[in-house]
Coordinates of C-alpha atoms in Angstrom, one line a residue:
Chain A
M10 CA 128.2 162.7 39.0
A11 CA 128.7 161.0 42.5
A12 CA 130.8 162.9 44.9
S13 CA 134.4 162.1 44.8
P14 CA 135.3 159.0 46.8
S15 CA 137.1 159.3 50.1
R16 CA 140.6 158.0 50.8
G17 CA 139.4 155.1 52.6
E18 CA 137.0 154.1 49.6
V19 CA 139.9 154.2 47.2
L20 CA 142.1 152.0 49.4
S21 CA 139.3 149.5 49.9
L22 CA 138.9 149.3 46.2
F23 CA 142.7 148.6 45.9
R24 CA 142.3 146.1 48.6
S25 CA 139.4 144.4 46.8
F26 CA 141.4 144.3 43.6
L27 CA 144.1 142.4 45.2
R28 CA 141.9 140.0 46.9
T29 CA 140.2 139.2 43.7
A30 CA 143.5 138.9 41.9
R31 CA 144.3 135.9 44.5
G32 CA 141.2 134.2 43.3
F33 CA 142.7 133.4 39.8
S34 CA 143.9 129.9 39.4
D35 CA 146.4 130.6 36.7
Y36 CA 149.7 132.2 37.9
N37 CA 150.1 134.3 34.8
V38 CA 146.6 135.8 35.1
R39 CA 146.9 136.1 39.0
E40 CA 150.1 138.0 38.9
Y41 CA 149.0 140.1 35.8
T42 CA 145.8 141.1 37.6
K43 CA 147.7 142.2 40.7
R44 CA 150.4 144.1 38.7
R45 CA 147.8 145.9 36.7
A46 CA 145.9 147.0 39.7
I47 CA 149.1 148.2 41.5
D48 CA 150.0 150.2 38.2
A49 CA 146.8 151.8 37.8
F50 CA 146.2 153.0 41.3
R51 CA 149.9 154.3 41.1
H52 CA 149.3 156.0 37.9
N53 CA 146.2 157.8 39.2
K54 CA 147.5 158.6 42.6
D55 CA 148.1 162.2 41.8
L56 CA 144.7 163.0 40.5
S57 CA 143.4 166.0 42.2
E58 CA 140.4 167.1 40.0
P59 CA 137.4 165.8 41.8
S60 CA 135.7 164.9 38.5
Q61 CA 138.7 162.9 37.3
V62 CA 138.9 161.1 40.7
S63 CA 135.4 160.0 40.4
A64 CA 135.8 158.8 36.9
A65 CA 138.8 156.7 37.8
F66 CA 137.0 155.3 40.8
A67 CA 133.9 154.5 38.7
D68 CA 136.0 153.0 35.9
G69 CA 138.0 151.1 38.7
K70 CA 134.7 149.6 40.1
S71 CA 133.5 148.5 36.9
Q72 CA 137.0 146.8 36.1
L73 CA 136.7 145.1 39.8
E74 CA 133.4 143.6 38.6
I75 CA 135.0 142.2 35.4
A76 CA 138.0 140.9 37.4
K77 CA 135.6 139.1 39.8
R78 CA 133.6 137.6 37.0
Q79 CA 136.6 136.4 35.0
A80 CA 138.0 134.8 38.2
I81 CA 135.0 132.5 38.4
V82 CA 135.0 131.8 34.5
Y83 CA 138.8 131.3 34.6
S84 CA 138.3 128.7 37.5
L85 CA 136.3 126.6 35.3
Y86 CA 139.4 126.3 33.0
A87 CA 142.0 126.1 35.6
P88 CA 145.3 125.1 34.1
E89 CA 146.1 121.3 34.8
I90 CA 149.8 121.9 35.6
K91 CA 151.1 124.6 37.7
S92 CA 153.3 127.3 36.5
V93 CA 157.1 126.7 37.2
M94 CA 157.0 129.8 39.2
E95 CA 154.7 128.3 41.8
L96 CA 157.1 125.4 42.6
K97 CA 158.4 125.8 46.2
H98 CA 162.2 125.5 46.3
Chain B
M6 CA 98.4 120.0 51.2
A7 CA 98.6 116.4 49.9
A8 CA 101.6 117.1 47.8
R9 CA 103.2 118.7 50.7
N10 CA 102.8 115.7 52.8
A11 CA 104.0 113.5 50.1
L12 CA 107.1 115.7 49.7
L13 CA 107.7 115.8 53.5
K14 CA 107.2 112.0 53.8
Y15 CA 110.0 111.8 50.9
L16 CA 112.2 114.1 52.7
R17 CA 112.0 112.4 56.0
V18 CA 115.3 111.3 57.6
N19 CA 115.3 108.0 59.0
V20 CA 117.0 107.9 62.4
H21 CA 119.2 104.8 62.9
P22 CA 120.7 104.0 66.4
L23 CA 124.6 104.7 66.5
Q24 CA 126.4 101.7 65.3
S25 CA 129.1 102.0 67.9
S26 CA 127.0 102.0 70.9
I27 CA 125.6 98.5 69.7
Q28 CA 129.0 97.0 69.2
N29 CA 130.3 98.4 72.4
P30 CA 127.5 98.4 74.8
K31 CA 129.5 99.0 78.0
G32 CA 132.0 101.1 76.3
F33 CA 132.4 104.4 78.2
V34 CA 135.0 105.4 75.6
G35 CA 133.3 104.6 72.6
G36 CA 130.0 105.9 73.6
P37 CA 128.9 109.5 74.1
F38 CA 132.3 110.4 75.6
S39 CA 134.2 110.0 72.3
H40 CA 131.7 112.3 70.7
F41 CA 132.4 114.8 73.1
L42 CA 136.0 114.4 72.6
R43 CA 135.7 114.7 68.6
R44 CA 133.7 118.0 69.2
R45 CA 136.4 119.3 71.2
N46 CA 139.0 118.6 68.8
F47 CA 136.9 120.3 66.2
S48 CA 136.4 123.4 68.2
E49 CA 140.3 123.4 69.0
E50 CA 140.9 123.6 65.2
V51 CA 138.4 126.3 64.5
R52 CA 139.5 128.4 67.5
G53 CA 143.2 128.1 66.5
S54 CA 146.1 129.0 68.8
F55 CA 148.2 132.0 69.3
L56 CA 151.6 132.5 67.6
D57 CA 154.7 133.5 69.7
K58 CA 155.4 137.1 69.5
S59 CA 159.1 136.9 68.7
E60 CA 158.3 134.3 65.7
V61 CA 155.5 136.8 64.6
T62 CA 158.0 139.7 64.6
D63 CA 160.7 137.8 62.6
R64 CA 158.2 136.7 60.1
V65 CA 156.8 140.3 59.7
I66 CA 160.1 141.7 59.3
S67 CA 161.0 139.2 56.7
V68 CA 157.9 139.9 54.7
V69 CA 158.7 143.7 54.9
K70 CA 162.2 143.2 53.8
N71 CA 161.2 141.3 50.8
F72 CA 158.9 144.1 49.6
Q73 CA 160.5 145.6 46.7
K74 CA 160.4 149.4 47.7
V75 CA 161.9 148.7 51.2
E76 CA 165.5 149.3 52.0
P77 CA 166.2 146.0 54.0
S78 CA 168.6 147.7 56.4
K79 CA 166.1 150.1 57.5
V80 CA 163.6 147.6 58.6
T81 CA 163.6 147.3 62.5
P82 CA 161.0 146.0 64.8
D83 CA 160.0 149.7 65.6
A84 CA 159.8 150.8 61.9
H85 CA 156.8 152.9 60.9
F86 CA 155.8 152.0 57.3
Q87 CA 155.1 155.6 56.2
N88 CA 157.7 157.7 58.4
D89 CA 160.6 155.4 58.6
L90 CA 160.4 153.3 55.4
G91 CA 159.1 156.0 53.1
L92 CA 156.2 153.9 51.9
D93 CA 152.7 155.5 50.9
S94 CA 149.1 154.4 51.7
L95 CA 149.0 152.1 48.7
D96 CA 152.4 150.2 49.7
T97 CA 150.9 149.7 53.1
V98 CA 147.9 148.1 51.6
E99 CA 150.1 145.7 49.6
I100 CA 152.2 145.0 52.8
V101 CA 149.1 144.1 54.8
M102 CA 148.0 141.8 51.9
A103 CA 151.3 140.1 51.9
L104 CA 151.2 139.6 55.6
E105 CA 147.7 137.9 55.1
E106 CA 149.2 135.7 52.7
E107 CA 152.3 134.9 55.1
F108 CA 150.1 134.1 58.0
G109 CA 147.1 132.5 56.1
F110 CA 144.2 134.5 57.4
E111 CA 142.3 137.5 56.3
I112 CA 142.5 140.8 58.0
P113 CA 139.3 142.9 57.8
D114 CA 139.4 146.3 56.2
N115 CA 138.9 148.3 59.3
E116 CA 141.8 146.6 61.2
A117 CA 143.9 146.6 58.1
D118 CA 143.6 150.5 57.8
K119 CA 145.0 150.8 61.4
I120 CA 148.1 148.7 60.6
N121 CA 150.7 151.4 59.7
S122 CA 153.9 150.1 61.5
I123 CA 155.6 146.9 62.2
N124 CA 154.8 147.1 65.8
L125 CA 151.0 147.3 65.2
A126 CA 151.2 144.4 62.6
V127 CA 152.9 142.1 65.2
D128 CA 150.5 143.0 68.0
F129 CA 147.5 142.4 65.6
I130 CA 148.7 139.0 64.3
A131 CA 150.0 137.7 67.8
S132 CA 146.5 138.5 69.1
H133 CA 144.8 136.8 66.2
P134 CA 143.8 133.2 66.9
Q135 CA 143.6 132.2 63.1
A136 CA 147.0 133.2 62.2
K137 CA 149.4 130.4 61.4

């Protein structure tokens, strides 16, 4: 198994998630992806066992690939009307 | 070789003289000069301009105050995210991302890692030409 990731690598993965989340055209999916990433990183923030940290990091990387792919797929089926939450007051 | 020549011939772009220089033969303004002006505008747009520091400070503070976990009364222009506002490194990443959205430009990872207080955020954004 790979060496456990550094603090910087984890934060960089987190940042990549938030950037990818922005790419979703649908408000609900965009907010969900962001919320899910924040919750997952928070959930795992106290992991200390190197093997657990590595496993969580590897899982995060594969989830990020899925999110990136889905952002592209979803952009092909972007909703025609915006969510009411996106209207500027 | 023949195929290559045929292809090149097909791809060749025909050069037409500029329409404006024909219609306006003595026009200094319509000639190469306007081209120069246009290009200048374009470069200006790409280069952007610097924002006023006090405006940046106000906007950064309002972004931080809007962050869920922050006690708005604790937010001062000198506040440190971790020491004064009780945020952790994940929160800091979230705040920097929120600042990117507010100012409409991307902060590279190595710069984003350094931003851990309101002062540093303001300095970086005010010195960044693409912030708007």
